[in-house]
CSV table of C-alpha atoms in Angstrom, one decimal:
chain,number,residue,atom,x,y,z
A,112,MET,CA,-11.8,54.5,-69.7
A,113,ALA,CA,-14.3,56.5,-71.7
A,114,SER,CA,-11.9,56.4,-74.5
A,115,PHE,CA,-11.2,52.6,-74.2
A,116,SER,CA,-12.9,51.7,-77.6
A,117,ARG,CA,-10.4,53.9,-79.4
A,118,ILE,CA,-7.4,52.7,-77.6
A,119,GLY,CA,-5.4,49.8,-79.2
A,120,VAL,CA,-5.5,47.1,-76.6
A,121,SER,CA,-4.4,43.5,-77.2
A,122,SER,CA,-4.2,40.5,-75.3
A,123,GLU,CA,-3.7,36.7,-75.6
A,124,VAL,CA,-6.2,34.4,-74.0
A,125,GLY,CA,-6.1,30.7,-74.4
A,126,GLY,CA,-3.9,31.0,-77.8
A,127,VAL,CA,-6.5,33.5,-79.1
A,128,ARG,CA,-5.0,36.8,-80.1
A,129,SER,CA,-7.5,39.7,-79.5
A,130,SER,CA,-7.7,43.5,-79.9
A,131,SER,CA,-10.0,46.0,-79.0
A,132,GLY,CA,-9.6,47.9,-82.4
A,133,GLY,CA,-7.5,50.8,-82.3
A,134,ASP,CA,-8.1,54.1,-84.2
A,135,ASP,CA,-9.0,52.3,-87.5
A,136,GLY,CA,-10.8,49.3,-85.7
A,137,VAL,CA,-14.4,48.5,-84.8
A,138,GLY,CA,-14.7,49.3,-81.1
A,139,THR,CA,-18.2,48.7,-79.8
A,140,LEU,CA,-20.8,46.1,-80.5
A,141,MET,CA,-23.2,48.4,-82.2
A,142,GLU,CA,-20.4,49.8,-84.5
A,143,PHE,CA,-19.6,46.2,-85.2
A,144,VAL,CA,-22.9,45.3,-86.5
A,145,GLY,CA,-23.2,48.4,-88.4
A,146,LYS,CA,-21.9,49.6,-91.5
A,147,ARG,CA,-18.3,49.9,-90.0
A,148,GLY,CA,-18.4,46.2,-89.2
A,149,VAL,CA,-20.2,43.1,-90.5
A,150,ASP,CA,-23.1,45.1,-91.8
A,151,VAL,CA,-25.9,42.8,-90.8
A,152,GLY,CA,-28.6,45.1,-92.0
A,153,ASP,CA,-30.6,47.8,-90.2
A,154,GLU,CA,-33.3,45.7,-88.8
A,155,LEU,CA,-30.7,43.3,-87.2
A,156,VAL,CA,-28.9,46.3,-85.9
A,157,VAL,CA,-32.1,47.5,-84.1
A,158,LEU,CA,-32.6,44.0,-82.6
A,159,PHE,CA,-29.2,43.9,-81.3
A,160,HIS,CA,-29.4,47.2,-79.7
A,161,HIS,CA,-32.4,46.0,-77.6
A,162,ILE,CA,-30.9,42.6,-76.9
A,163,GLN,CA,-27.9,44.3,-75.6
A,164,TYR,CA,-30.0,46.5,-73.4
A,165,ALA,CA,-31.8,43.5,-72.1
A,166,CYS,CA,-28.5,41.8,-71.2
A,167,LYS,CA,-27.2,44.9,-69.5
A,168,ARG,CA,-30.3,45.0,-67.4
A,169,ILE,CA,-30.0,41.3,-66.5
A,170,ALA,CA,-26.2,41.9,-65.5
A,171,ALA,CA,-27.2,44.6,-63.1
A,172,LEU,CA,-29.8,42.4,-61.7
A,173,VAL,CA,-27.6,39.4,-61.3
A,174,ALA,CA,-25.1,41.7,-59.5
A,175,SER,CA,-27.5,43.5,-57.3
A,176,PRO,CA,-27.5,42.9,-53.5
A,177,PHE,CA,-31.1,42.8,-53.5
A,178,ASN,CA,-31.6,40.0,-56.1
A,179,SER,CA,-32.1,37.4,-53.2
A,180,THR,CA,-35.2,39.2,-52.0
A,181,LEU,CA,-37.1,39.0,-55.4
A,182,GLY,CA,-38.9,35.7,-54.4
A,183,LYS,CA,-40.5,37.5,-51.5
A,184,HIS,CA,-42.4,39.7,-53.9
A,185,SER,CA,-45.8,38.4,-54.9
A,186,GLY,CA,-46.1,37.2,-58.5
A,187,LEU,CA,-42.5,36.2,-59.0
A,188,GLY,CA,-42.6,32.8,-57.5
A,189,GLY,CA,-44.5,29.8,-58.3
A,190,GLY,CA,-44.1,27.0,-61.1
A,191,GLY,CA,-44.9,26.6,-64.7
A,192,GLY,CA,-42.5,27.0,-67.5
A,193,ALA,CA,-40.6,24.5,-69.8
A,194,GLY,CA,-42.5,21.5,-68.9
A,195,GLY,CA,-39.7,20.1,-66.6
A,196,SER,CA,-39.6,18.6,-63.1
A,197,ASP,CA,-39.4,20.6,-59.8
A,198,ARG,CA,-35.6,20.5,-60.2
A,199,ASP,CA,-36.1,22.6,-63.3
A,200,ALA,CA,-38.8,24.9,-61.9
A,201,PRO,CA,-38.0,28.6,-62.6
A,202,LYS,CA,-36.4,30.7,-59.9
A,203,PRO,CA,-37.5,34.3,-59.6
A,204,LEU,CA,-34.5,35.7,-61.5
A,205,ASP,CA,-35.3,33.5,-64.4
A,206,ILE,CA,-38.8,34.9,-64.4
A,207,VAL,CA,-37.7,38.6,-64.2
A,208,SER,CA,-35.1,38.0,-67.0
A,209,ASN,CA,-37.7,36.3,-69.1
A,210,GLU,CA,-39.9,39.4,-68.7
A,211,ILE,CA,-36.9,41.7,-69.3
A,212,ILE,CA,-36.2,40.0,-72.7
A,213,LEU,CA,-39.9,39.8,-73.8
A,214,SER,CA,-40.2,43.7,-73.0
A,215,SER,CA,-37.1,44.4,-75.1
A,216,LEU,CA,-38.0,42.2,-78.0
A,217,ARG,CA,-41.5,43.7,-78.1
A,218,ASN,CA,-39.9,47.2,-77.9
A,219,SER,CA,-37.5,46.6,-80.9
A,220,GLY,CA,-40.6,46.0,-83.3
A,221,LYS,CA,-38.5,43.4,-85.1
A,222,VAL,CA,-39.5,40.2,-83.7
A,223,ALA,CA,-42.4,38.0,-84.8
A,224,VAL,CA,-42.0,35.3,-82.4
A,225,MET,CA,-40.3,34.7,-79.0
A,226,ALA,CA,-39.9,31.2,-77.6
A,227,SER,CA,-38.2,30.8,-74.1
A,228,GLU,CA,-37.0,28.1,-72.0
A,229,GLU,CA,-39.2,29.4,-69.1
A,230,ASP,CA,-42.5,29.3,-71.2
A,231,ASP,CA,-44.6,26.5,-72.1
A,232,PHE,CA,-45.4,27.9,-75.4
A,233,PRO,CA,-43.8,30.5,-77.9
A,234,VAL,CA,-45.3,34.0,-78.1
A,235,TRP,CA,-46.4,35.6,-81.1
A,236,ILE,CA,-45.3,39.3,-80.8
A,237,SER,CA,-45.7,41.0,-84.1
A,238,ASP,CA,-47.2,40.0,-87.6
A,239,ASP,CA,-44.5,42.0,-89.5
A,240,GLY,CA,-41.5,41.4,-87.3
A,241,PRO,CA,-38.9,39.8,-89.6
A,242,PHE,CA,-37.1,37.6,-86.8
A,243,VAL,CA,-37.7,34.9,-84.5
A,244,VAL,CA,-35.8,34.5,-81.3
A,245,VAL,CA,-35.4,31.7,-78.9
A,246,THR,CA,-33.8,32.1,-75.5
A,247,ASP,CA,-32.7,30.7,-72.3
A,248,PRO,CA,-33.0,33.9,-70.2
A,249,LEU,CA,-30.8,33.0,-67.3
A,250,ASP,CA,-28.8,29.8,-67.5
A,251,GLY,CA,-27.2,28.6,-64.3
A,252,SER,CA,-29.4,30.4,-62.0
A,253,ARG,CA,-29.9,27.6,-59.7
A,254,ASN,CA,-26.4,28.5,-58.3
A,255,ILE,CA,-26.7,32.1,-58.4
A,256,ASP,CA,-27.0,32.5,-54.5
A,257,ALA,CA,-23.2,31.2,-54.5
A,258,SER,CA,-22.2,34.0,-57.0
A,259,ILE,CA,-21.3,31.4,-59.6
A,260,PRO,CA,-21.4,32.7,-63.3
A,261,THR,CA,-24.4,32.6,-65.1
A,262,GLY,CA,-25.6,33.5,-68.7
A,263,THR,CA,-28.2,34.4,-71.3
A,264,ILE,CA,-28.5,32.4,-74.8
A,265,PHE,CA,-30.2,33.7,-78.0
A,266,GLY,CA,-30.8,32.0,-81.3
A,267,ILE,CA,-32.1,34.2,-84.1
A,268,TYR,CA,-33.9,33.1,-87.1
A,269,ASN,CA,-35.8,34.8,-90.0
A,270,ARG,CA,-39.5,34.6,-89.7
A,271,LEU,CA,-40.9,31.9,-92.3
A,272,VAL,CA,-43.1,34.2,-94.4
A,273,GLU,CA,-44.4,31.1,-96.2
A,274,LEU,CA,-46.2,30.2,-92.9
A,275,ASP,CA,-48.1,33.6,-92.6
A,276,HIS,CA,-51.4,32.2,-94.0
A,277,LEU,CA,-51.5,29.5,-91.1
A,278,PRO,CA,-53.5,30.0,-87.8
A,279,LYS,CA,-51.4,32.0,-85.3
A,280,GLU,CA,-50.8,29.1,-82.8
A,281,GLU,CA,-49.5,26.8,-85.6
A,282,LYS,CA,-47.4,29.5,-87.2
A,283,THR,CA,-45.9,30.5,-83.9
A,284,MET,CA,-44.7,26.9,-83.2
A,285,LEU,CA,-43.5,26.0,-86.7
A,286,ASN,CA,-41.4,29.2,-86.6
A,287,SER,CA,-39.8,28.3,-83.1
A,288,LEU,CA,-38.9,24.8,-84.5
A,289,GLN,CA,-36.5,25.8,-87.3
A,290,SER,CA,-33.3,23.8,-87.9
A,291,GLY,CA,-30.2,25.1,-86.3
A,292,LEU,CA,-28.9,25.3,-89.9
A,293,LYS,CA,-31.2,28.2,-90.5
A,294,LEU,CA,-29.8,30.4,-87.6
A,295,VAL,CA,-29.1,34.0,-88.7
A,296,ALA,CA,-27.2,34.7,-85.6
A,297,ALA,CA,-26.6,33.4,-82.0
A,298,VAL,CA,-25.5,35.0,-78.8
A,299,TYR,CA,-24.5,34.1,-75.4
A,300,VAL,CA,-23.8,36.5,-72.6
A,301,LEU,CA,-21.7,35.6,-69.6
A,302,TYR,CA,-22.3,37.3,-66.3
A,303,SER,CA,-19.0,36.8,-64.3
A,304,SER,CA,-16.2,39.0,-63.1
A,305,ALA,CA,-16.8,40.6,-66.6
A,306,THR,CA,-20.0,40.7,-68.5
A,307,ILE,CA,-19.1,39.1,-72.0
A,308,LEU,CA,-21.2,39.0,-75.1
A,309,CYS,CA,-20.3,36.5,-77.7
A,310,THR,CA,-22.0,36.5,-81.0
A,311,SER,CA,-21.8,35.2,-84.7
A,312,PHE,CA,-23.7,36.1,-87.8
A,313,GLY,CA,-22.3,33.2,-89.7
A,314,SER,CA,-18.9,34.7,-90.4
A,315,GLY,CA,-16.7,34.0,-87.4
A,316,THR,CA,-17.3,34.3,-83.6
A,317,HIS,CA,-16.5,37.5,-81.7
A,318,ALA,CA,-16.6,38.6,-78.0
A,319,PHE,CA,-17.3,41.9,-76.5
A,320,THR,CA,-17.0,42.9,-73.0
A,321,LEU,CA,-19.0,45.5,-71.1
A,322,ASP,CA,-17.3,48.7,-70.1
A,323,HIS,CA,-19.2,49.5,-67.2
A,324,SER,CA,-18.0,53.2,-67.2
A,325,THR,CA,-19.5,53.8,-70.7
A,326,GLY,CA,-22.2,51.2,-70.9
A,327,ASP,CA,-20.7,49.8,-74.3
A,328,PHE,CA,-19.8,46.2,-75.3
A,329,ILE,CA,-16.3,46.6,-76.5
A,330,LEU,CA,-14.8,44.3,-79.0
A,331,THR,CA,-12.0,42.3,-77.1
A,332,HIS,CA,-11.9,39.0,-78.9
A,333,PRO,CA,-12.5,39.3,-82.6
A,334,ASN,CA,-12.6,36.1,-84.8
A,335,ILE,CA,-12.1,33.7,-81.9
A,336,LYS,CA,-10.7,30.3,-83.0
A,337,ILE,CA,-10.9,27.5,-80.7
A,338,PRO,CA,-7.7,25.4,-80.3
A,339,PRO,CA,-8.0,22.2,-82.3
A,340,ARG,CA,-7.5,20.1,-79.2
A,341,GLY,CA,-7.7,21.2,-75.6
A,342,GLN,CA,-6.5,19.7,-72.3
A,343,ILE,CA,-9.7,20.1,-70.3
A,344,TYR,CA,-12.8,18.2,-70.0
A,345,SER,CA,-15.9,19.6,-68.2
A,346,VAL,CA,-18.6,17.2,-67.0
A,347,ASN,CA,-20.0,16.1,-63.8
A,348,ASP,CA,-18.0,13.0,-63.2
A,349,ALA,CA,-19.7,12.3,-59.7
A,350,ARG,CA,-22.1,10.6,-62.1
A,351,TYR,CA,-19.2,8.5,-63.5
A,352,PHE,CA,-20.9,4.9,-62.5
A,353,ASP,CA,-24.1,6.0,-64.5
A,354,TRP,CA,-22.1,6.4,-67.7
A,355,PRO,CA,-22.2,4.1,-70.6
A,356,GLN,CA,-18.9,2.2,-71.0
A,357,GLY,CA,-17.8,4.4,-74.1
A,358,LEU,CA,-17.7,7.6,-72.0
A,359,ARG,CA,-16.1,6.0,-69.0
A,360,GLN,CA,-13.4,4.7,-71.2
A,361,TYR,CA,-12.9,8.0,-73.1
A,362,ILE,CA,-12.5,9.9,-69.8
A,363,ASP,CA,-10.4,7.4,-68.3
A,364,THR,CA,-8.0,7.4,-71.1
A,365,VAL,CA,-7.7,11.1,-71.6
A,366,ARG,CA,-7.0,11.9,-67.8
A,367,GLN,CA,-4.3,9.2,-67.9
A,368,GLY,CA,-2.9,10.9,-70.8
A,369,LYS,CA,-3.1,7.8,-73.1
A,370,GLY,CA,-5.5,9.1,-75.7
A,371,LYS,CA,-4.5,10.8,-79.1
A,372,TYR,CA,-3.1,13.6,-77.1
A,373,PRO,CA,-0.3,12.4,-75.0
A,374,LYS,CA,-0.9,14.7,-72.1
A,375,LYS,CA,-3.0,14.2,-69.0
A,376,TYR,CA,-6.4,16.2,-69.3
A,377,SER,CA,-7.7,18.2,-66.2
A,378,ALA,CA,-11.4,18.4,-65.1
A,379,ARG,CA,-13.0,21.7,-64.9
A,380,TYR,CA,-16.6,21.9,-64.1
A,381,ILE,CA,-18.8,25.0,-63.1
A,382,CYS,CA,-22.2,23.4,-63.6
A,383,SER,CA,-23.2,26.5,-65.5
A,384,LEU,CA,-23.4,25.6,-69.2
A,385,VAL,CA,-22.5,29.2,-70.4
A,386,ALA,CA,-19.5,29.5,-68.3
A,387,ASP,CA,-18.2,26.0,-69.1
A,388,PHE,CA,-18.7,26.7,-72.6
A,389,HIS,CA,-17.0,29.9,-72.8
A,390,ARG,CA,-14.0,28.6,-71.0
A,391,THR,CA,-13.8,25.7,-73.6
A,392,LEU,CA,-14.1,28.1,-76.4
A,393,MET,CA,-11.1,30.0,-75.1
A,394,TYR,CA,-9.0,27.1,-74.0
A,395,GLY,CA,-10.2,24.2,-75.9
A,396,GLY,CA,-11.3,20.7,-74.8
A,397,VAL,CA,-14.9,19.4,-74.2
A,398,ALA,CA,-17.7,20.7,-72.3
A,399,MET,CA,-20.4,18.1,-72.1
A,400,ASN,CA,-23.6,16.6,-70.6
A,401,PRO,CA,-24.1,13.0,-71.7
A,402,ARG,CA,-27.6,12.9,-70.4
A,403,SER,CA,-30.6,13.9,-72.5
A,404,HIS,CA,-30.9,17.0,-70.3
A,405,LEU,CA,-30.0,20.2,-72.4
A,406,ARG,CA,-32.5,21.8,-74.8
A,407,LEU,CA,-32.0,21.6,-78.5
A,408,VAL,CA,-34.0,24.9,-79.2
A,409,TYR,CA,-32.5,27.1,-76.6
A,410,GLU,CA,-29.1,25.9,-75.7
A,411,ALA,CA,-27.5,23.4,-78.1
A,412,ASN,CA,-28.4,24.9,-81.5
A,413,PRO,CA,-27.1,28.4,-80.5
A,414,LEU,CA,-23.9,27.2,-78.8
A,415,SER,CA,-23.3,24.8,-81.6
A,416,PHE,CA,-23.5,27.5,-84.1
A,417,LEU,CA,-21.2,29.7,-82.2
A,418,VAL,CA,-18.4,26.8,-81.6
A,419,GLU,CA,-18.6,26.0,-85.2
A,420,GLN,CA,-18.1,29.5,-86.5
A,421,ALA,CA,-15.0,29.5,-84.0
A,422,GLY,CA,-13.9,26.2,-85.9
A,423,GLY,CA,-15.1,23.8,-83.2
A,424,ARG,CA,-17.9,21.1,-83.2
A,425,GLY,CA,-21.2,20.5,-81.4
A,426,SER,CA,-22.5,16.9,-81.3
A,427,ASP,CA,-24.9,14.9,-79.5
A,428,GLY,CA,-22.3,12.0,-79.1
A,429,LYS,CA,-23.2,10.5,-82.6
A,430,ILE,CA,-24.2,13.3,-85.1
A,431,ARG,CA,-23.8,17.2,-85.5
A,432,ILE,CA,-26.3,19.3,-83.5
A,433,LEU,CA,-27.1,21.6,-86.2
A,434,SER,CA,-28.3,18.7,-88.6
A,435,ILE,CA,-31.1,17.8,-85.9
A,436,GLN,CA,-34.5,18.7,-87.0
A,437,PRO,CA,-36.4,19.9,-83.5
A,438,VAL,CA,-39.9,18.2,-83.2
A,439,LYS,CA,-40.7,19.5,-79.8
A,440,LEU,CA,-40.1,23.0,-78.3
A,441,HIS,CA,-38.5,21.7,-75.2
A,442,GLN,CA,-36.9,18.7,-76.8
A,443,ARG,CA,-33.8,17.6,-74.6
A,444,LEU,CA,-30.5,15.7,-75.8
A,445,PRO,CA,-26.9,14.9,-74.7
A,446,LEU,CA,-24.7,17.7,-75.7
A,447,PHE,CA,-20.8,17.7,-76.4
A,448,LEU,CA,-19.2,21.0,-77.4
A,449,GLY,CA,-15.6,21.7,-78.3
A,450,SER,CA,-12.4,21.4,-80.1
A,451,PRO,CA,-12.9,19.5,-83.4
A,452,GLU,CA,-10.1,16.9,-82.6
A,453,ASP,CA,-11.4,16.3,-79.0
A,454,ILE,CA,-15.2,15.9,-80.3
A,455,GLU,CA,-13.9,13.6,-83.1
A,456,GLU,CA,-11.9,11.3,-80.6
A,457,LEU,CA,-14.8,11.3,-77.9
A,458,GLU,CA,-17.3,10.1,-80.7
A,459,SER,CA,-15.0,7.3,-81.9
A,460,TYR,CA,-15.7,5.5,-78.6
A,461,GLY,CA,-19.2,4.8,-79.8
A,462,ASN,CA,-21.3,4.7,-76.7
A,463,VAL,CA,-21.2,8.0,-74.9
A,464,GLN,CA,-24.8,8.9,-74.4
A,465,GLN,CA,-26.0,8.3,-70.9
A,466,LYS,CA,-29.4,6.7,-71.3
A,467,VAL,CA,-30.3,6.1,-67.6
A,468,ASN,CA,-30.3,8.5,-64.4
A,469,PRO,CA,-30.7,6.2,-61.6
A,470,GLY,CA,-31.3,8.2,-58.3
A,471,TYR,CA,-30.6,11.5,-59.9
A,472,GLU,CA,-34.0,13.1,-59.1
A,473,VAL,CA,-34.0,11.8,-55.4
């Protein structure tokens, strides 16, 4: 296994032809971001070294038999973060993951601002850091006691040097509220049967699988292309009767095989955004939450960037996600991610955004 990155290994997942490289290929994540791969520049290489280190620590934490005892330690419980309801209150593993990421970004020396879903306000880290990082440190942690897959999401922007003259609080916030169109890179990491890091620098989407024997992320899915259309939809359809007419009509149509694709769709729903998105990226279809629940800055923008770079689309049900200018740090919206033909068909039904949530918080 130590020589895995040098062995030509290929596989086909969901119609995606993948290879680990071979003798002349790029084997590891750090080789890929360096001069042997996409050559993103030395500063971004350093940042990715620290991001992958943080995610390997979180992967080990998630898999640890002792993670359920974290909440018993003082200082790890409690509320705060993200300005949400009790239902969104951070779990201990969220807090620990957030601290791991903040520490790694500080140590990189390359980050000016970090904004996290777990914090009420962004953090100014360094006056000369060239990058701004937004993150959801541990998506899906509500289900972690059941060993359901979880994930981490990152969006990376250039620091807006034109704002350097502003007071620290103001420039910290404005740097964090950049449009998704300005993303330099995006990442999600899936913690499941394998730990997979998927990233894009604006020239395709590529996935790397953690080789636990070497500690390297190995390129296993270069240039992912989402199928133009899938046969799976992913949504909490227990809320069917709360949905608007357009969304109910769309789901009724495709699961009966009466849509533009004459096959019956299947439902697959994990209730972990990174996991549902990863499957959709591999197999096609649509992953969605029609409520104004998911966060534009930390979740919708990075994942939309990644799916677009794989040939798919990210939408709020009406317009392109990346075209939406954030106005609040924890701004929420409906989110539909997936195959371009599936998203186009869904949008054609018009009224697909769920505006009311009767009984949901009870």
